[in-house]
Amino acid sequence: MRIRTAAIVLGTAAALSALVVPSANADEAQGDTAITKVVVNGGKPIIVGTADKTFSYTISGSDSSGLAYGGAFLWRGTSLDAPSGVTGFGETETCSATACTVTAKVSPKLDELPSSQAGTWNVLAELDGKDGDIRELDKATTIKVLRGSHLTVNATPEPVKKGKTITVTGTLTRANWDTLKYGGYGSQSVQLQFRKKSATTYTTVKTVKSASTGALKTTVTASVDGYWRFAFGTNATTGGTAATADYVDVQ
């Protein structure tokens, strides 16, 4: 019951640091409590901007007496003896017969989360039975914790004559967890996409490279009315995003 005990004595923030002390032991097992599956944030990467990001753990398992408690947190590094980062602490004492759902958050400010920690994190998970049995997995699964990104777009002129040139500009920025601000994200491949007025899906027209400041600029030929946007795909450290589209009337 290491997660709950540390949290009660030290409080959430302190518990995150304190939990690494006894964790030199291997996975803990006592009685018939079992963990069968752990899903974090619905299986999607946790995208963190400059504000707190709330997410959940679903820890599935069983115990002959029923499940009484679930707890989890994220840690980064090769060993819990000396992790390079710990965050996302959460616990619950309200469980169903087959799972405990744990709400947690990542806080760039309170957790002192550096931008260099973006990437794959390990998940420690614990389930306790009503009879006091315990099952803990130090590395139950992994999840990506990524820096958030933003995109803007502006297509001009509006309206434009058919066959004339449209200039599309924008900026790609991403969250800096050290400064708690968004800054230009340079040297990245960004897709320029178009959707006809009557269509429901976007088509990629070309790929544009962002400048060192994150600035984007390209030109296209006006043909039909529709919506223009920039889109950026998820990479190893940063979550993907798409700009709110800009409509251009072609006359």
mmCIF file of C-alpha atoms in Angstrom:
data_model
loop_
_atom_site.group_PDB
_atom_site.id
_atom_site.type_symbol
_atom_site.label_atom_id
_atom_site.label_comp_id
_atom_site.label_asym_id
_atom_site.label_seq_id
_atom_site.Cartn_x
_atom_site.Cartn_y
_atom_site.Cartn_z
ATOM 1 C CA MET A 1 0.000 0.000 0.000
ATOM 2 C CA ARG A 2 2.927 2.293 -0.702
ATOM 3 C CA ILE A 3 1.100 4.801 -2.894
ATOM 4 C CA ARG A 4 -1.707 5.536 -0.459
ATOM 5 C CA THR A 5 0.469 5.587 2.660
ATOM 6 C CA ALA A 6 2.930 8.073 1.194
ATOM 7 C CA ALA A 7 0.138 10.320 -0.045
ATOM 8 C CA ILE A 8 -1.639 10.450 3.312
ATOM 9 C CA VAL A 9 1.517 11.257 5.253
ATOM 10 C CA LEU A 10 3.195 13.655 2.848
ATOM 11 C CA GLY A 11 0.510 15.051 0.558
ATOM 12 C CA THR A 12 0.311 14.594 -3.200
ATOM 13 C CA ALA A 13 3.273 16.682 -4.399
ATOM 14 C CA ALA A 14 5.665 15.394 -1.751
ATOM 15 C CA ALA A 15 4.456 11.839 -2.243
ATOM 16 C CA LEU A 16 5.649 11.865 -5.822
ATOM 17 C CA SER A 17 9.219 12.315 -4.653
ATOM 18 C CA ALA A 18 8.921 10.120 -1.589
ATOM 19 C CA LEU A 19 7.500 7.191 -3.504
ATOM 20 C CA VAL A 20 10.796 6.531 -5.237
ATOM 21 C CA VAL A 21 12.541 5.703 -1.958
ATOM 22 C CA PRO A 22 10.971 2.290 -1.228
ATOM 23 C CA SER A 23 10.543 1.374 -4.862
ATOM 24 C CA ALA A 24 13.889 -0.356 -5.200
ATOM 25 C CA ASN A 25 11.889 -3.519 -4.496
ATOM 26 C CA ALA A 26 10.472 -5.407 -7.439
ATOM 27 C CA ASP A 27 6.757 -5.553 -8.261
ATOM 28 C CA GLU A 28 4.782 -6.195 -5.079
ATOM 29 C CA ALA A 29 2.299 -9.046 -4.709
ATOM 30 C CA GLN A 30 0.348 -10.104 -1.636
ATOM 31 C CA GLY A 31 -2.631 -12.428 -1.813
ATOM 32 C CA ASP A 32 -4.772 -12.987 -4.903
ATOM 33 C CA THR A 33 -5.123 -9.395 -6.137
ATOM 34 C CA ALA A 34 -4.346 -9.217 -9.862
ATOM 35 C CA ILE A 35 -3.831 -6.388 -12.350
ATOM 36 C CA THR A 36 -4.849 -7.440 -15.845
ATOM 37 C CA LYS A 37 -4.706 -4.178 -17.806
ATOM 38 C CA VAL A 38 -3.861 -0.510 -17.334
ATOM 39 C CA VAL A 39 -5.122 2.142 -19.779
ATOM 40 C CA VAL A 40 -3.966 5.740 -19.445
ATOM 41 C CA ASN A 41 -5.890 8.667 -20.944
ATOM 42 C CA GLY A 42 -7.979 6.327 -23.037
ATOM 43 C CA GLY A 43 -4.828 5.046 -24.729
ATOM 44 C CA LYS A 44 -4.030 8.444 -26.270
ATOM 45 C CA PRO A 45 -0.917 10.552 -25.591
ATOM 46 C CA ILE A 46 -1.231 13.075 -22.774
ATOM 47 C CA ILE A 47 -0.810 16.451 -24.474
ATOM 48 C CA VAL A 48 0.309 19.094 -21.986
ATOM 49 C CA GLY A 49 0.320 22.806 -22.745
ATOM 50 C CA THR A 50 1.311 25.425 -20.177
ATOM 51 C CA ALA A 51 -1.575 24.687 -17.789
ATOM 52 C CA ASP A 52 -2.504 21.609 -15.769
ATOM 53 C CA LYS A 53 -3.699 18.609 -17.783
ATOM 54 C CA THR A 54 -6.209 16.229 -16.189
ATOM 55 C CA PHE A 55 -6.418 12.607 -17.315
ATOM 56 C CA SER A 56 -7.343 9.193 -15.936
ATOM 57 C CA TYR A 57 -5.964 5.725 -15.345
ATOM 58 C CA THR A 58 -8.228 2.696 -15.675
ATOM 59 C CA ILE A 59 -6.669 -0.143 -13.702
ATOM 60 C CA SER A 60 -8.466 -3.411 -14.431
ATOM 61 C CA GLY A 61 -8.033 -6.446 -12.230
ATOM 62 C CA SER A 62 -9.599 -8.694 -9.633
ATOM 63 C CA ASP A 63 -9.567 -9.842 -6.022
ATOM 64 C CA SER A 64 -11.713 -12.529 -4.423
ATOM 65 C CA SER A 65 -12.852 -10.042 -1.758
ATOM 66 C CA GLY A 66 -13.459 -7.235 -4.232
ATOM 67 C CA LEU A 67 -11.363 -4.210 -5.188
ATOM 68 C CA ALA A 68 -10.997 -1.449 -2.598
ATOM 69 C CA TYR A 69 -8.307 0.912 -3.866
ATOM 70 C CA GLY A 70 -6.378 1.937 -6.945
ATOM 71 C CA GLY A 71 -3.387 4.212 -7.329
ATOM 72 C CA ALA A 72 -0.943 5.145 -10.071
ATOM 73 C CA PHE A 73 1.697 7.627 -11.163
ATOM 74 C CA LEU A 74 4.021 8.291 -14.088
ATOM 75 C CA TRP A 75 7.780 7.989 -13.882
ATOM 76 C CA ARG A 76 10.562 8.448 -16.404
ATOM 77 C CA GLY A 77 14.003 6.854 -16.520
ATOM 78 C CA THR A 78 15.573 3.431 -16.463
ATOM 79 C CA SER A 79 14.947 2.654 -12.805
ATOM 80 C CA LEU A 80 12.676 3.722 -9.964
ATOM 81 C CA ASP A 81 15.804 3.861 -7.807
ATOM 82 C CA ALA A 82 16.743 7.120 -9.542
ATOM 83 C CA PRO A 83 13.984 8.320 -11.889
ATOM 84 C CA SER A 84 14.577 11.366 -14.029
ATOM 85 C CA GLY A 85 10.984 12.488 -13.512
ATOM 86 C CA VAL A 86 7.839 11.651 -11.545
ATOM 87 C CA THR A 87 4.363 13.129 -12.124
ATOM 88 C CA GLY A 88 0.671 12.341 -12.572
ATOM 89 C CA PHE A 89 -0.089 10.976 -9.086
ATOM 90 C CA GLY A 90 -3.643 9.780 -8.482
ATOM 91 C CA GLU A 91 -5.628 7.415 -6.277
ATOM 92 C CA THR A 92 -9.196 6.321 -5.628
ATOM 93 C CA GLU A 93 -11.088 4.264 -3.091
ATOM 94 C CA THR A 94 -14.189 3.871 -5.244
ATOM 95 C CA CYS A 95 -13.861 0.865 -7.535
ATOM 96 C CA SER A 96 -16.122 -1.449 -9.462
ATOM 97 C CA ALA A 97 -15.857 -5.217 -9.237
ATOM 98 C CA THR A 98 -13.369 -5.266 -12.120
ATOM 99 C CA ALA A 99 -11.532 -1.930 -12.190
ATOM 100 C CA CYS A 100 -10.510 1.249 -10.414
ATOM 101 C CA THR A 101 -10.630 4.523 -12.335
ATOM 102 C CA VAL A 102 -8.079 7.021 -11.067
ATOM 103 C CA THR A 103 -8.125 10.740 -11.922
ATOM 104 C CA ALA A 104 -4.790 12.568 -11.999
ATOM 105 C CA LYS A 105 -3.096 15.582 -13.526
ATOM 106 C CA VAL A 106 0.221 16.694 -14.937
ATOM 107 C CA SER A 107 1.211 20.180 -13.826
ATOM 108 C CA PRO A 108 4.169 21.798 -15.640
ATOM 109 C CA LYS A 109 4.393 24.407 -12.883
ATOM 110 C CA LEU A 110 3.849 22.415 -9.691
ATOM 111 C CA ASP A 111 5.681 19.285 -10.871
ATOM 112 C CA GLU A 112 8.641 21.307 -12.161
ATOM 113 C CA LEU A 113 8.316 19.378 -15.414
ATOM 114 C CA PRO A 114 11.124 20.357 -17.836
ATOM 115 C CA SER A 115 10.522 20.380 -21.571
ATOM 116 C CA SER A 116 13.320 17.834 -21.946
ATOM 117 C CA GLN A 117 11.083 15.238 -20.260
ATOM 118 C CA ALA A 118 8.612 15.103 -23.159
ATOM 119 C CA GLY A 119 8.371 11.581 -24.546
ATOM 120 C CA THR A 120 7.568 8.101 -23.231
ATOM 121 C CA TRP A 121 6.814 7.651 -19.528
ATOM 122 C CA ASN A 122 6.377 4.482 -17.456
ATOM 123 C CA VAL A 123 3.257 3.843 -15.395
ATOM 124 C CA LEU A 124 3.313 2.430 -11.865
ATOM 125 C CA ALA A 125 -0.082 0.989 -10.907
ATOM 126 C CA GLU A 126 -1.467 -0.542 -7.722
ATOM 127 C CA LEU A 127 -4.671 -2.345 -6.780
ATOM 128 C CA ASP A 128 -5.687 -3.340 -3.232
ATOM 129 C CA GLY A 129 -8.314 -5.881 -2.295
ATOM 130 C CA LYS A 130 -10.899 -5.327 0.434
ATOM 131 C CA ASP A 131 -9.123 -8.020 2.459
ATOM 132 C CA GLY A 132 -5.814 -6.109 2.387
ATOM 133 C CA ASP A 133 -4.232 -7.973 -0.519
ATOM 134 C CA ILE A 134 -2.019 -5.888 -2.805
ATOM 135 C CA ARG A 135 -0.750 -6.027 -6.378
ATOM 136 C CA GLU A 136 1.651 -3.425 -7.702
ATOM 137 C CA LEU A 137 3.368 -3.235 -11.062
ATOM 138 C CA ASP A 138 6.251 -0.773 -11.255
ATOM 139 C CA LYS A 139 6.028 -0.710 -15.055
ATOM 140 C CA ALA A 140 2.463 -1.678 -15.839
ATOM 141 C CA THR A 141 2.508 0.097 -19.201
ATOM 142 C CA THR A 142 3.882 3.193 -20.907
ATOM 143 C CA ILE A 143 2.307 6.414 -22.178
ATOM 144 C CA LYS A 144 3.563 9.398 -24.134
ATOM 145 C CA VAL A 145 3.504 12.781 -22.370
ATOM 146 C CA LEU A 146 3.957 15.406 -25.078
ATOM 147 C CA ARG A 147 4.261 19.169 -25.382
ATOM 148 C CA GLY A 148 1.188 20.897 -26.752
ATOM 149 C CA SER A 149 1.292 22.813 -30.040
ATOM 150 C CA HIS A 150 -0.711 25.593 -31.697
ATOM 151 C CA LEU A 151 -1.153 26.636 -35.314
ATOM 152 C CA THR A 152 -2.576 29.765 -36.914
ATOM 153 C CA VAL A 153 -3.486 30.422 -40.547
ATOM 154 C CA ASN A 154 -4.437 33.405 -42.686
ATOM 155 C CA ALA A 155 -5.236 33.179 -46.407
ATOM 156 C CA THR A 156 -5.311 36.398 -48.443
ATOM 157 C CA PRO A 157 -6.739 38.147 -50.355
ATOM 158 C CA GLU A 158 -10.384 37.557 -49.456
ATOM 159 C CA PRO A 159 -12.258 37.424 -51.801
ATOM 160 C CA VAL A 160 -9.976 36.504 -54.684
ATOM 161 C CA LYS A 161 -10.473 36.100 -58.409
ATOM 162 C CA LYS A 162 -10.259 32.600 -59.869
ATOM 163 C CA GLY A 163 -6.784 31.838 -61.186
ATOM 164 C CA LYS A 164 -5.111 34.450 -59.003
ATOM 165 C CA THR A 165 -2.588 33.755 -56.244
ATOM 166 C CA ILE A 166 -3.557 33.140 -52.619
ATOM 167 C CA THR A 167 -0.874 33.741 -49.993
ATOM 168 C CA VAL A 168 -1.239 31.545 -46.914
ATOM 169 C CA THR A 169 0.657 32.454 -43.749
ATOM 170 C CA GLY A 170 0.663 31.153 -40.192
ATOM 171 C CA THR A 171 2.754 30.271 -37.168
ATOM 172 C CA LEU A 172 3.558 26.972 -35.463
ATOM 173 C CA THR A 173 4.265 27.222 -31.730
ATOM 174 C CA ARG A 174 4.637 24.687 -28.953
ATOM 175 C CA ALA A 175 4.504 24.711 -25.168
ATOM 176 C CA ASN A 176 7.688 25.358 -23.241
ATOM 177 C CA TRP A 177 7.245 23.730 -19.833
ATOM 178 C CA ASP A 178 10.243 25.635 -18.451
ATOM 179 C CA THR A 179 8.877 29.121 -19.186
ATOM 180 C CA LEU A 180 5.158 28.206 -19.185
ATOM 181 C CA LYS A 181 4.794 29.975 -22.525
ATOM 182 C CA TYR A 182 4.372 28.978 -26.168
ATOM 183 C CA GLY A 183 7.313 29.654 -28.489
ATOM 184 C CA GLY A 184 8.041 29.298 -32.195
ATOM 185 C CA TYR A 185 8.678 25.725 -33.361
ATOM 186 C CA GLY A 186 11.093 25.860 -36.274
ATOM 187 C CA SER A 187 12.307 23.447 -38.961
ATOM 188 C CA GLN A 188 9.102 21.396 -38.855
ATOM 189 C CA SER A 189 7.118 19.950 -41.747
ATOM 190 C CA VAL A 190 3.587 21.357 -41.779
ATOM 191 C CA GLN A 191 0.862 20.399 -44.223
ATOM 192 C CA LEU A 192 -1.211 22.982 -46.064
ATOM 193 C CA GLN A 193 -4.684 21.502 -46.436
ATOM 194 C CA PHE A 194 -7.812 22.517 -48.341
ATOM 195 C CA ARG A 195 -11.490 21.632 -48.060
ATOM 196 C CA LYS A 196 -14.012 22.651 -50.725
ATOM 197 C CA LYS A 197 -17.033 24.542 -49.468
ATOM 198 C CA SER A 198 -19.283 21.556 -50.160
ATOM 199 C CA ALA A 199 -16.871 18.884 -48.873
ATOM 200 C CA THR A 200 -16.405 17.375 -45.401
ATOM 201 C CA THR A 201 -12.758 16.310 -45.520
ATOM 202 C CA TYR A 202 -9.443 18.063 -46.063
ATOM 203 C CA THR A 203 -6.862 17.230 -48.724
ATOM 204 C CA THR A 204 -3.163 17.994 -48.328
ATOM 205 C CA VAL A 205 -2.021 20.389 -51.050
ATOM 206 C CA LYS A 206 1.634 20.761 -50.126
ATOM 207 C CA THR A 207 4.128 20.535 -47.250
ATOM 208 C CA VAL A 208 5.737 23.689 -45.870
ATOM 209 C CA LYS A 209 8.784 23.986 -43.581
ATOM 210 C CA SER A 210 8.479 26.319 -40.591
ATOM 211 C CA ALA A 211 11.103 29.040 -40.145
ATOM 212 C CA SER A 212 13.189 29.274 -36.971
ATOM 213 C CA THR A 213 10.469 31.487 -35.472
ATOM 214 C CA GLY A 214 7.761 28.991 -36.406
ATOM 215 C CA ALA A 215 6.536 31.238 -39.231
ATOM 216 C CA LEU A 216 4.876 29.621 -42.263
ATOM 217 C CA LYS A 217 4.304 31.107 -45.713
ATOM 218 C CA THR A 218 3.371 29.695 -49.105
ATOM 219 C CA THR A 219 1.255 30.464 -52.160
ATOM 220 C CA VAL A 220 -1.403 28.575 -54.128
ATOM 221 C CA THR A 221 -3.656 29.299 -57.083
ATOM 222 C CA ALA A 222 -7.296 30.133 -56.373
ATOM 223 C CA SER A 223 -9.734 27.725 -58.013
ATOM 224 C CA VAL A 224 -12.898 27.208 -55.927
ATOM 225 C CA ASP A 225 -14.456 28.473 -52.697
ATOM 226 C CA GLY A 226 -13.209 26.678 -49.642
ATOM 227 C CA TYR A 227 -11.297 26.462 -46.379
ATOM 228 C CA TRP A 228 -7.509 26.595 -45.927
ATOM 229 C CA ARG A 229 -5.624 25.393 -42.885
ATOM 230 C CA PHE A 230 -2.208 24.234 -41.694
ATOM 231 C CA ALA A 231 -1.884 20.857 -39.930
ATOM 232 C CA PHE A 232 1.012 19.479 -37.910
ATOM 233 C CA GLY A 233 1.422 15.799 -37.038
ATOM 234 C CA THR A 234 2.475 14.352 -33.684
ATOM 235 C CA ASN A 235 6.169 13.571 -33.298
ATOM 236 C CA ALA A 236 8.325 12.068 -30.523
ATOM 237 C CA THR A 237 8.031 15.082 -28.209
ATOM 238 C CA THR A 238 5.135 17.216 -29.429
ATOM 239 C CA GLY A 239 1.434 16.657 -29.990
ATOM 240 C CA GLY A 240 -0.128 17.378 -33.355
ATOM 241 C CA THR A 241 -2.576 20.168 -34.075
ATOM 242 C CA ALA A 242 -4.517 21.880 -36.858
ATOM 243 C CA ALA A 243 -5.323 25.550 -37.284
ATOM 244 C CA THR A 244 -8.860 26.851 -37.330
ATOM 245 C CA ALA A 245 -9.521 27.062 -41.068
ATOM 246 C CA ASP A 246 -9.732 30.317 -43.002
ATOM 247 C CA TYR A 247 -12.471 30.539 -45.662
ATOM 248 C CA VAL A 248 -11.696 32.125 -49.041
ATOM 249 C CA ASP A 249 -14.394 33.189 -51.492
ATOM 250 C CA VAL A 250 -13.236 32.659 -55.097
ATOM 251 C CA GLN A 251 -15.062 34.840 -57.619
#
